[in-house]
Amino acid sequence: MVSAAQRLLNDHLEELVRASIQRLRDADSVYQQVSDKSLNDQMRKTISLTLMRITGELIPVSLASVAFETGQLRAIQGVDLQAVLRSFRIDLRVLWEAFLADAQANGLGENAAYLSELVGVWEAIEANINEVSEGYRIATDTLNQQTSELRTAVFHRLLAGSEVDSRIVSKLLSTLTFDPSESLFCVVVDLHESEYSLLSACQARLSQRGIKNYFSWHGQYLVGFIQSRAVNEDSLMVLLTEFREYKTGLTEVRIPTTVRSAVDNTRTLVAALTSPGLHKLRKNWLTAFTYAEPTLSRAIADDVFFKFEQLTPYVRGELLATIQAFFDTDGTVNVISKNTFRHRNTVRSRLAQIEELTGLRLDFPRDIAVLAVAFSANKLED
């Protein structure tokens, strides 16, 4: 067995290397992307290492860690671990056949004792597999850590910077694996880092559906980006199940350079929310605006509602409920009547009273806008 290994190492090494490479490339297309030189160098070293393990010779420093280094190299090259292990199993078959051929050539083909020693080939390959797996694991962990650190840095640059150059923003988004030519969604959640398991469950659901996503904590909030042509705001409201019990804001980012402002605006909305749930920014601009501009909004509310202070609590409550229904519906008397369970004449009377007290016309768009800001500010204060 030892003498056979020495013969193969000294006289047939190049032949074994060529056979292993040919079989490997025939068996796995991923190795078509690996250069001839890289495959030749690594295969020569690993087969030499295997044969030297069998001979029991002192393994030189240049070969001692070759299996470990091969694992690291293949991880860096992006070769799947199973494909890496497959290459060593091909080595096993090539060497097994070579030993059998050598036995036949030397009259040992029927020698039971010799054939039983062939288990040493498997043991030598198994030692290589253990080392290559460890090298691959360590390299993968290092690469993942480096990638994670890079993406974290890019993410925080997007949120903390004031990039206006679309090329730079596009490059940053690409680093996070997003397509800068496509819109994406921004999600902000008032979720503490201790609730990481909820984020993991949400990301798993998105990833299973092939939906690109990246989340990280920024300040007190969890901030995330989501991208897929297969989703819209409504479908995301369903997919983000874990966040329904927390104050959550969602908005679409159509232009890459508006990522920072989209995050800021959505974060403002979340800060303004008084109850948990998923809220679209485009449906809650007034809430975000009045929270972001408290002084101006409060001044508008005081100017519009100052006469309401003269009313009894009951009348004030009824009028405010009518205003709420006015904005929650299409503003017509019939719909408001159904919404508030009040007679149509009562609704007409209250709408007229609101116009008289506020000095605003509910059929003038500009006056409606003023009332909307004032009402939103009034609700935030309450």
Tab-separated table of C-alpha atoms in Angstrom:
chain	number	residue	atom	x	y	z
A	1	MET	CA	0.000	0.000	0.000
A	2	VAL	CA	2.772	2.429	0.988
A	3	SER	CA	4.893	1.486	-2.032
A	4	ALA	CA	1.866	1.871	-4.324
A	5	ALA	CA	1.220	5.356	-2.923
A	6	GLN	CA	4.874	6.274	-3.530
A	7	ARG	CA	4.697	5.011	-7.133
A	8	LEU	CA	1.538	7.034	-7.788
A	9	LEU	CA	3.083	10.124	-6.220
A	10	ASN	CA	6.371	9.844	-8.118
A	11	ASP	CA	5.238	8.486	-11.487
A	12	HIS	CA	1.541	9.224	-12.018
A	13	LEU	CA	0.752	12.485	-10.178
A	14	GLU	CA	0.110	14.599	-13.287
A	15	GLU	CA	-2.062	11.874	-14.776
A	16	LEU	CA	-4.146	11.719	-11.584
A	17	VAL	CA	-4.479	15.507	-11.503
A	18	ARG	CA	-5.703	15.642	-15.114
A	19	ALA	CA	-8.209	12.840	-14.498
A	20	SER	CA	-9.598	14.512	-11.360
A	21	ILE	CA	-9.948	17.903	-13.062
A	22	GLN	CA	-11.712	16.394	-16.076
A	23	ARG	CA	-14.177	14.476	-13.928
A	24	LEU	CA	-14.749	17.468	-11.701
A	25	ARG	CA	-15.599	19.776	-14.565
A	26	ASP	CA	-17.820	17.143	-16.144
A	27	ALA	CA	-19.658	16.644	-12.849
A	28	ASP	CA	-20.042	20.268	-11.723
A	29	SER	CA	-20.405	23.296	-14.005
A	30	VAL	CA	-19.408	25.667	-11.193
A	31	TYR	CA	-15.793	24.690	-11.762
A	32	GLN	CA	-15.962	25.976	-15.330
A	33	GLN	CA	-15.585	29.425	-13.739
A	34	VAL	CA	-12.388	28.466	-11.866
A	35	SER	CA	-9.182	29.027	-13.823
A	36	ASP	CA	-7.080	26.094	-15.094
A	37	LYS	CA	-4.093	27.300	-13.092
A	38	SER	CA	-6.054	27.500	-9.836
A	39	LEU	CA	-7.549	24.035	-10.320
A	40	ASN	CA	-4.232	22.476	-11.347
A	41	ASP	CA	-2.318	23.978	-8.442
A	42	GLN	CA	-4.877	23.055	-5.794
A	43	MET	CA	-5.601	19.578	-7.180
A	44	ARG	CA	-1.898	18.724	-7.421
A	45	LYS	CA	-1.385	19.779	-3.829
A	46	THR	CA	-4.429	17.991	-2.399
A	47	ILE	CA	-3.699	14.721	-4.228
A	48	SER	CA	-0.053	14.934	-3.137
A	49	LEU	CA	-1.205	15.523	0.439
A	50	THR	CA	-3.511	12.498	0.263
A	51	LEU	CA	-0.785	10.199	-1.045
A	52	MET	CA	1.720	11.448	1.530
A	53	ARG	CA	-0.788	10.792	4.311
A	54	ILE	CA	-0.949	7.185	3.062
A	55	THR	CA	2.838	6.764	2.853
A	56	GLY	CA	3.261	8.125	6.350
A	57	GLU	CA	6.004	10.495	5.189
A	58	LEU	CA	6.655	13.768	6.959
A	59	ILE	CA	4.374	16.238	5.221
A	60	PRO	CA	6.252	19.408	4.187
A	61	VAL	CA	5.062	22.799	5.404
A	62	SER	CA	4.033	23.723	1.850
A	63	LEU	CA	1.428	20.924	1.871
A	64	ALA	CA	0.476	20.607	5.546
A	65	SER	CA	-2.350	23.152	5.373
A	66	VAL	CA	-3.275	22.839	1.689
A	67	ALA	CA	-6.729	21.308	2.353
A	68	PHE	CA	-7.553	24.061	4.843
A	69	GLU	CA	-6.331	26.716	2.379
A	70	THR	CA	-8.327	25.138	-0.452
A	71	GLY	CA	-11.460	25.486	1.657
A	72	GLN	CA	-10.680	29.145	2.263
A	73	LEU	CA	-9.914	29.806	-1.406
A	74	ARG	CA	-13.115	28.183	-2.664
A	75	ALA	CA	-15.167	30.162	-0.145
A	76	ILE	CA	-13.592	33.388	-1.393
A	77	GLN	CA	-14.249	32.312	-4.999
A	78	GLY	CA	-17.895	31.757	-4.102
A	79	VAL	CA	-17.893	28.015	-4.807
A	80	ASP	CA	-20.636	26.195	-2.891
A	81	LEU	CA	-19.358	23.974	-0.067
A	82	GLN	CA	-21.103	20.914	-1.502
A	83	ALA	CA	-19.281	21.464	-4.792
A	84	VAL	CA	-15.995	21.710	-2.864
A	85	LEU	CA	-16.655	18.433	-1.033
A	86	ARG	CA	-17.671	16.828	-4.319
A	87	SER	CA	-14.186	17.527	-5.684
A	88	PHE	CA	-12.622	15.544	-2.832
A	89	ARG	CA	-15.009	12.643	-3.399
A	90	ILE	CA	-13.910	12.636	-7.024
A	91	ASP	CA	-10.314	12.507	-5.760
A	92	LEU	CA	-11.315	9.449	-3.751
A	93	ARG	CA	-12.729	7.663	-6.809
A	94	VAL	CA	-9.720	8.547	-8.984
A	95	LEU	CA	-7.233	7.387	-6.361
A	96	TRP	CA	-9.219	4.254	-5.545
A	97	GLU	CA	-9.195	3.269	-9.205
A	98	ALA	CA	-5.473	4.087	-9.470
A	99	PHE	CA	-4.646	1.866	-6.479
A	100	LEU	CA	-6.710	-0.977	-7.917
A	101	ALA	CA	-4.952	-0.628	-11.286
A	102	ASP	CA	-1.568	-0.621	-9.521
A	103	ALA	CA	-2.550	-3.752	-7.594
A	104	GLN	CA	-3.490	-5.537	-10.812
A	105	ALA	CA	-0.224	-4.492	-12.459
A	106	ASN	CA	1.769	-5.845	-9.543
A	107	GLY	CA	-0.096	-9.106	-9.078
A	108	LEU	CA	-1.982	-7.986	-5.962
A	109	GLY	CA	-5.465	-7.782	-7.488
A	110	GLU	CA	-6.620	-10.833	-5.532
A	111	ASN	CA	-4.643	-10.114	-2.358
A	112	ALA	CA	-7.278	-9.704	0.381
A	113	ALA	CA	-4.842	-8.162	2.853
A	114	TYR	CA	-3.766	-5.517	0.340
A	115	LEU	CA	-7.309	-4.714	-0.681
A	116	SER	CA	-8.343	-4.262	2.946
A	117	GLU	CA	-5.604	-1.671	3.302
A	118	LEU	CA	-7.319	0.466	0.668
A	119	VAL	CA	-9.481	1.857	3.451
A	120	GLY	CA	-6.474	4.077	4.066
A	121	VAL	CA	-7.335	5.990	0.880
A	122	TRP	CA	-10.754	6.805	2.306
A	123	GLU	CA	-9.236	7.818	5.668
A	124	ALA	CA	-6.749	10.148	3.982
A	125	ILE	CA	-9.494	11.790	1.897
A	126	GLU	CA	-11.703	12.078	4.991
A	127	ALA	CA	-8.903	13.941	6.788
A	128	ASN	CA	-8.719	16.337	3.821
A	129	ILE	CA	-12.491	16.842	3.864
A	130	ASN	CA	-12.455	17.725	7.564
A	131	GLU	CA	-9.732	20.322	7.021
A	132	VAL	CA	-11.255	21.808	3.876
A	133	SER	CA	-14.622	22.137	5.640
A	134	GLU	CA	-13.025	23.983	8.551
A	135	GLY	CA	-11.158	26.318	6.201
A	136	TYR	CA	-14.339	26.990	4.250
A	137	ARG	CA	-16.316	27.684	7.436
A	138	ILE	CA	-13.776	30.138	8.833
A	139	ALA	CA	-13.414	31.957	5.511
A	140	THR	CA	-17.185	32.141	5.101
A	141	ASP	CA	-17.615	33.538	8.611
A	142	THR	CA	-14.949	36.152	7.882
A	143	LEU	CA	-16.521	37.093	4.544
A	144	ASN	CA	-19.979	37.322	6.098
A	145	GLN	CA	-18.619	39.525	8.860
A	146	GLN	CA	-16.855	41.781	6.363
A	147	THR	CA	-19.952	41.947	4.170
A	148	SER	CA	-22.141	42.687	7.174
A	149	GLU	CA	-19.818	45.457	8.341
A	150	LEU	CA	-19.676	46.960	4.851
A	151	ARG	CA	-23.445	46.922	4.450
A	152	THR	CA	-23.941	48.397	7.911
A	153	ALA	CA	-21.566	51.240	7.036
A	154	VAL	CA	-23.340	51.815	3.709
A	155	PHE	CA	-26.756	51.712	5.378
A	156	HIS	CA	-25.793	54.318	7.964
A	157	ARG	CA	-24.198	56.496	5.301
A	158	LEU	CA	-27.477	56.470	3.393
A	159	LEU	CA	-29.391	57.492	6.494
A	160	ALA	CA	-26.937	59.900	8.066
A	161	GLY	CA	-25.483	61.548	4.972
A	162	SER	CA	-26.869	64.155	2.652
A	163	GLU	CA	-25.945	62.526	-0.643
A	164	VAL	CA	-27.430	64.277	-3.666
A	165	ASP	CA	-25.253	62.639	-6.311
A	166	SER	CA	-27.461	59.939	-7.815
A	167	ARG	CA	-24.420	57.911	-8.873
A	168	ILE	CA	-23.164	57.668	-5.297
A	169	VAL	CA	-26.600	56.818	-3.917
A	170	SER	CA	-27.085	54.211	-6.640
A	171	LYS	CA	-23.763	52.596	-5.732
A	172	LEU	CA	-24.698	52.529	-2.049
A	173	LEU	CA	-28.052	50.918	-2.816
A	174	SER	CA	-26.343	48.364	-5.077
A	175	THR	CA	-24.041	47.400	-2.206
A	176	LEU	CA	-27.176	46.571	-0.229
A	177	THR	CA	-28.198	44.365	-3.230
A	178	PHE	CA	-30.976	46.721	-4.352
A	179	ASP	CA	-31.572	47.804	-7.957
A	180	PRO	CA	-31.259	51.624	-7.930
A	181	SER	CA	-33.335	51.879	-11.114
A	182	GLU	CA	-36.357	50.394	-9.319
A	183	SER	CA	-38.430	51.917	-6.531
A	184	LEU	CA	-38.213	50.452	-3.058
A	185	PHE	CA	-40.147	50.703	0.173
A	186	CYS	CA	-38.960	52.242	3.418
A	187	VAL	CA	-40.217	50.787	6.700
A	188	VAL	CA	-39.704	52.342	10.131
A	189	VAL	CA	-40.754	50.446	13.257
A	190	ASP	CA	-40.727	51.506	16.892
A	191	LEU	CA	-39.181	48.157	17.803
A	192	HIS	CA	-36.516	47.573	20.443
A	193	GLU	CA	-33.423	45.544	19.532
A	194	SER	CA	-34.388	42.945	22.127
A	195	GLU	CA	-37.256	41.935	19.800
A	196	TYR	CA	-34.817	40.745	17.139
A	197	SER	CA	-36.658	37.423	16.771
A	198	LEU	CA	-39.656	39.271	15.311
A	199	LEU	CA	-37.416	40.860	12.683
A	200	SER	CA	-35.882	37.470	11.857
A	201	ALA	CA	-39.320	35.950	11.275
A	202	CYS	CA	-40.334	38.843	9.034
A	203	GLN	CA	-37.105	38.693	7.011
A	204	ALA	CA	-37.455	34.938	6.578
A	205	ARG	CA	-40.942	35.401	5.110
A	206	LEU	CA	-39.754	38.101	2.718
A	207	SER	CA	-36.688	36.121	1.640
A	208	GLN	CA	-38.734	32.964	1.031
A	209	ARG	CA	-40.771	34.974	-1.460
A	210	GLY	CA	-37.649	36.300	-3.182
A	211	ILE	CA	-38.214	39.814	-1.835
A	212	LYS	CA	-34.990	41.760	-1.280
A	213	ASN	CA	-34.770	43.359	2.141
A	214	TYR	CA	-32.306	44.951	4.507
A	215	PHE	CA	-33.047	46.042	8.080
A	216	SER	CA	-30.964	47.605	10.812
A	217	TRP	CA	-31.524	49.682	13.914
A	218	HIS	CA	-30.866	53.388	13.547
A	219	GLY	CA	-31.257	55.303	16.767
A	220	GLN	CA	-34.332	54.076	18.602
A	221	TYR	CA	-36.058	52.781	15.478
A	222	LEU	CA	-35.750	49.745	13.239
A	223	VAL	CA	-35.344	50.973	9.664
A	224	GLY	CA	-35.630	48.747	6.620
A	225	PHE	CA	-35.714	48.781	2.840
A	226	ILE	CA	-37.733	46.308	0.765
A	227	GLN	CA	-37.696	45.843	-3.002
A	228	SER	CA	-39.648	43.610	-5.351
A	229	ARG	CA	-41.771	44.187	-8.427
A	230	ALA	CA	-44.193	41.640	-7.009
A	231	VAL	CA	-45.216	43.771	-4.005
A	232	ASN	CA	-46.905	47.080	-3.359
A	233	GLU	CA	-47.829	48.975	-0.214
A	234	ASP	CA	-51.016	46.967	0.291
A	235	SER	CA	-49.334	43.561	-0.040
A	236	LEU	CA	-46.520	44.655	2.269
A	237	MET	CA	-49.090	45.544	4.910
A	238	VAL	CA	-49.957	41.845	4.903
A	239	LEU	CA	-46.374	40.557	4.800
A	240	LEU	CA	-45.157	42.679	7.722
A	241	THR	CA	-47.297	40.753	10.189
A	242	GLU	CA	-44.865	40.927	13.114
A	243	PHE	CA	-44.910	44.723	13.121
A	244	ARG	CA	-48.669	45.159	13.528
A	245	GLU	CA	-48.350	45.359	17.303
A	246	TYR	CA	-45.869	48.228	17.027
A	247	LYS	CA	-46.031	51.739	15.646
A	248	THR	CA	-44.916	51.257	12.047
A	249	GLY	CA	-44.643	53.590	9.067
A	250	LEU	CA	-44.328	52.640	5.405
A	251	THR	CA	-43.588	54.675	2.293
A	252	GLU	CA	-42.421	54.135	-1.266
A	253	VAL	CA	-39.116	55.605	-2.449
A	254	ARG	CA	-39.272	56.262	-6.189
A	255	ILE	CA	-36.073	58.301	-6.625
A	256	PRO	CA	-32.784	57.034	-5.104
A	257	THR	CA	-31.657	60.456	-3.870
A	258	THR	CA	-34.819	60.775	-1.746
A	259	VAL	CA	-33.980	57.767	0.436
A	260	ARG	CA	-32.775	59.922	3.336
A	261	SER	CA	-35.823	62.195	3.298
A	262	ALA	CA	-38.167	59.205	2.982
A	263	VAL	CA	-36.645	57.666	6.098
A	264	ASP	CA	-36.824	60.968	7.979
A	265	ASN	CA	-40.448	61.561	7.006
A	266	THR	CA	-41.504	58.012	7.887
A	267	ARG	CA	-39.667	58.233	11.194
A	268	THR	CA	-41.527	61.471	11.915
A	269	LEU	CA	-44.814	59.708	11.249
A	270	VAL	CA	-43.940	56.865	13.622
A	271	ALA	CA	-42.992	59.365	16.330
A	272	ALA	CA	-46.359	61.087	15.845
A	273	LEU	CA	-48.459	57.914	16.007
A	274	THR	CA	-50.431	57.371	19.201
A	275	SER	CA	-51.411	53.761	18.564
A	276	PRO	CA	-49.704	50.646	17.125
A	277	GLY	CA	-50.314	49.347	13.631
A	278	LEU	CA	-49.057	49.674	10.071
A	279	HIS	CA	-49.539	53.161	8.651
A	280	LYS	CA	-48.852	54.391	5.122
A	281	LEU	CA	-47.115	57.765	5.038
A	282	ARG	CA	-49.106	58.870	1.991
A	283	LYS	CA	-52.296	58.345	4.001
A	284	ASN	CA	-50.921	60.183	7.031
A	285	TRP	CA	-49.017	63.167	5.687
A	286	LEU	CA	-50.993	65.543	7.886
A	287	THR	CA	-50.083	63.627	11.023
A	288	ALA	CA	-46.395	63.704	10.096
A	289	PHE	CA	-46.527	67.367	9.086
A	290	THR	CA	-48.261	68.619	12.193
A	291	TYR	CA	-45.825	66.668	14.380
A	292	ALA	CA	-42.813	68.005	12.482
A	293	GLU	CA	-44.115	71.593	12.578
A	294	PRO	CA	-45.720	71.823	16.015
A	295	THR	CA	-45.474	75.590	16.433
A	296	LEU	CA	-47.052	76.469	13.100
A	297	SER	CA	-49.624	73.685	13.300
A	298	ARG	CA	-50.642	74.675	16.819
A	299	ALA	CA	-51.017	78.280	15.718
A	300	ILE	CA	-53.323	77.215	12.878
A	301	ALA	CA	-55.363	75.033	15.241
A	302	ASP	CA	-55.698	77.840	17.793
A	303	ASP	CA	-56.808	80.249	15.081
A	304	VAL	CA	-59.370	77.839	13.640
A	305	PHE	CA	-60.787	76.363	16.852
A	306	PHE	CA	-60.543	79.172	19.382
A	307	LYS	CA	-64.342	79.642	19.409
A	308	PHE	CA	-64.802	75.943	20.212
A	309	GLU	CA	-63.648	76.689	23.746
A	310	GLN	CA	-66.926	78.526	24.325
A	311	LEU	CA	-68.945	75.388	23.607
A	312	THR	CA	-70.096	72.776	26.083
A	313	PRO	CA	-68.060	69.549	26.064
A	314	TYR	CA	-70.958	67.688	24.456
A	315	VAL	CA	-71.447	70.142	21.577
A	316	ARG	CA	-67.687	70.413	21.046
A	317	GLY	CA	-67.417	66.620	20.909
A	318	GLU	CA	-70.290	66.330	18.425
A	319	LEU	CA	-68.780	68.943	16.114
A	320	LEU	CA	-65.320	67.358	16.251
A	321	ALA	CA	-66.875	63.947	15.474
A	322	THR	CA	-68.592	65.513	12.466
A	323	ILE	CA	-65.264	66.951	11.257
A	324	GLN	CA	-63.662	63.546	11.696
A	325	ALA	CA	-66.421	61.940	9.618
A	326	PHE	CA	-66.070	64.711	7.026
A	327	PHE	CA	-62.421	63.749	6.459
A	328	ASP	CA	-62.982	59.991	6.832
A	329	THR	CA	-65.624	59.975	4.088
A	330	ASP	CA	-66.329	61.815	0.848
A	331	GLY	CA	-67.707	64.728	2.850
A	332	THR	CA	-71.302	64.447	1.680
A	333	VAL	CA	-74.184	64.808	4.113
A	334	ASN	CA	-75.640	61.357	3.383
A	335	VAL	CA	-72.361	59.509	4.020
A	336	ILE	CA	-71.526	61.537	7.139
A	337	SER	CA	-75.038	60.829	8.422
A	338	LYS	CA	-74.520	57.078	8.051
A	339	ASN	CA	-71.032	57.278	9.526
A	340	THR	CA	-72.092	59.186	12.640
A	341	PHE	CA	-75.605	57.700	13.024
A	342	ARG	CA	-77.099	61.175	12.945
A	343	HIS	CA	-80.032	62.501	10.921
A	344	ARG	CA	-79.129	64.318	7.704
A	345	ASN	CA	-80.650	67.558	8.954
A	346	THR	CA	-78.543	67.287	12.114
A	347	VAL	CA	-75.415	66.825	9.982
A	348	ARG	CA	-76.321	69.858	7.817
A	349	SER	CA	-76.812	71.931	10.930
A	350	ARG	CA	-73.471	70.884	12.410
A	351	LEU	CA	-71.564	71.482	9.165
A	352	ALA	CA	-73.069	74.962	9.022
A	353	GLN	CA	-72.111	75.539	12.671
A	354	ILE	CA	-68.542	74.423	11.960
A	355	GLU	CA	-68.299	76.909	9.084
A	356	GLU	CA	-69.662	79.689	11.288
A	357	LEU	CA	-67.299	78.962	14.212
A	358	THR	CA	-64.158	78.439	12.119
A	359	GLY	CA	-64.802	81.048	9.430
A	360	LEU	CA	-63.970	78.408	6.820
A	361	ARG	CA	-66.034	77.231	3.857
A	362	LEU	CA	-66.291	73.455	3.557
A	363	ASP	CA	-66.766	73.723	-0.195
A	364	PHE	CA	-63.504	75.662	-0.726
A	365	PRO	CA	-60.438	73.398	-1.185
A	366	ARG	CA	-58.089	75.935	0.420
A	367	ASP	CA	-60.290	76.271	3.491
A	368	ILE	CA	-60.632	72.476	3.718
A	369	ALA	CA	-56.822	72.199	3.701
A	370	VAL	CA	-56.549	74.689	6.566
A	371	LEU	CA	-59.190	72.814	8.554
A	372	ALA	CA	-57.371	69.526	7.908
A	373	VAL	CA	-54.082	70.854	9.323
A	374	ALA	CA	-55.856	72.415	12.302
A	375	PHE	CA	-57.818	69.245	13.031
A	376	SER	CA	-54.714	67.060	12.748
A	377	ALA	CA	-52.819	69.318	15.183
A	378	ASN	CA	-55.780	69.299	17.553
A	379	LYS	CA	-55.865	65.478	17.544
A	380	LEU	CA	-52.133	65.214	18.237
A	381	GLU	CA	-52.476	67.472	21.258
A	382	ASP	CA	-55.403	65.458	22.568
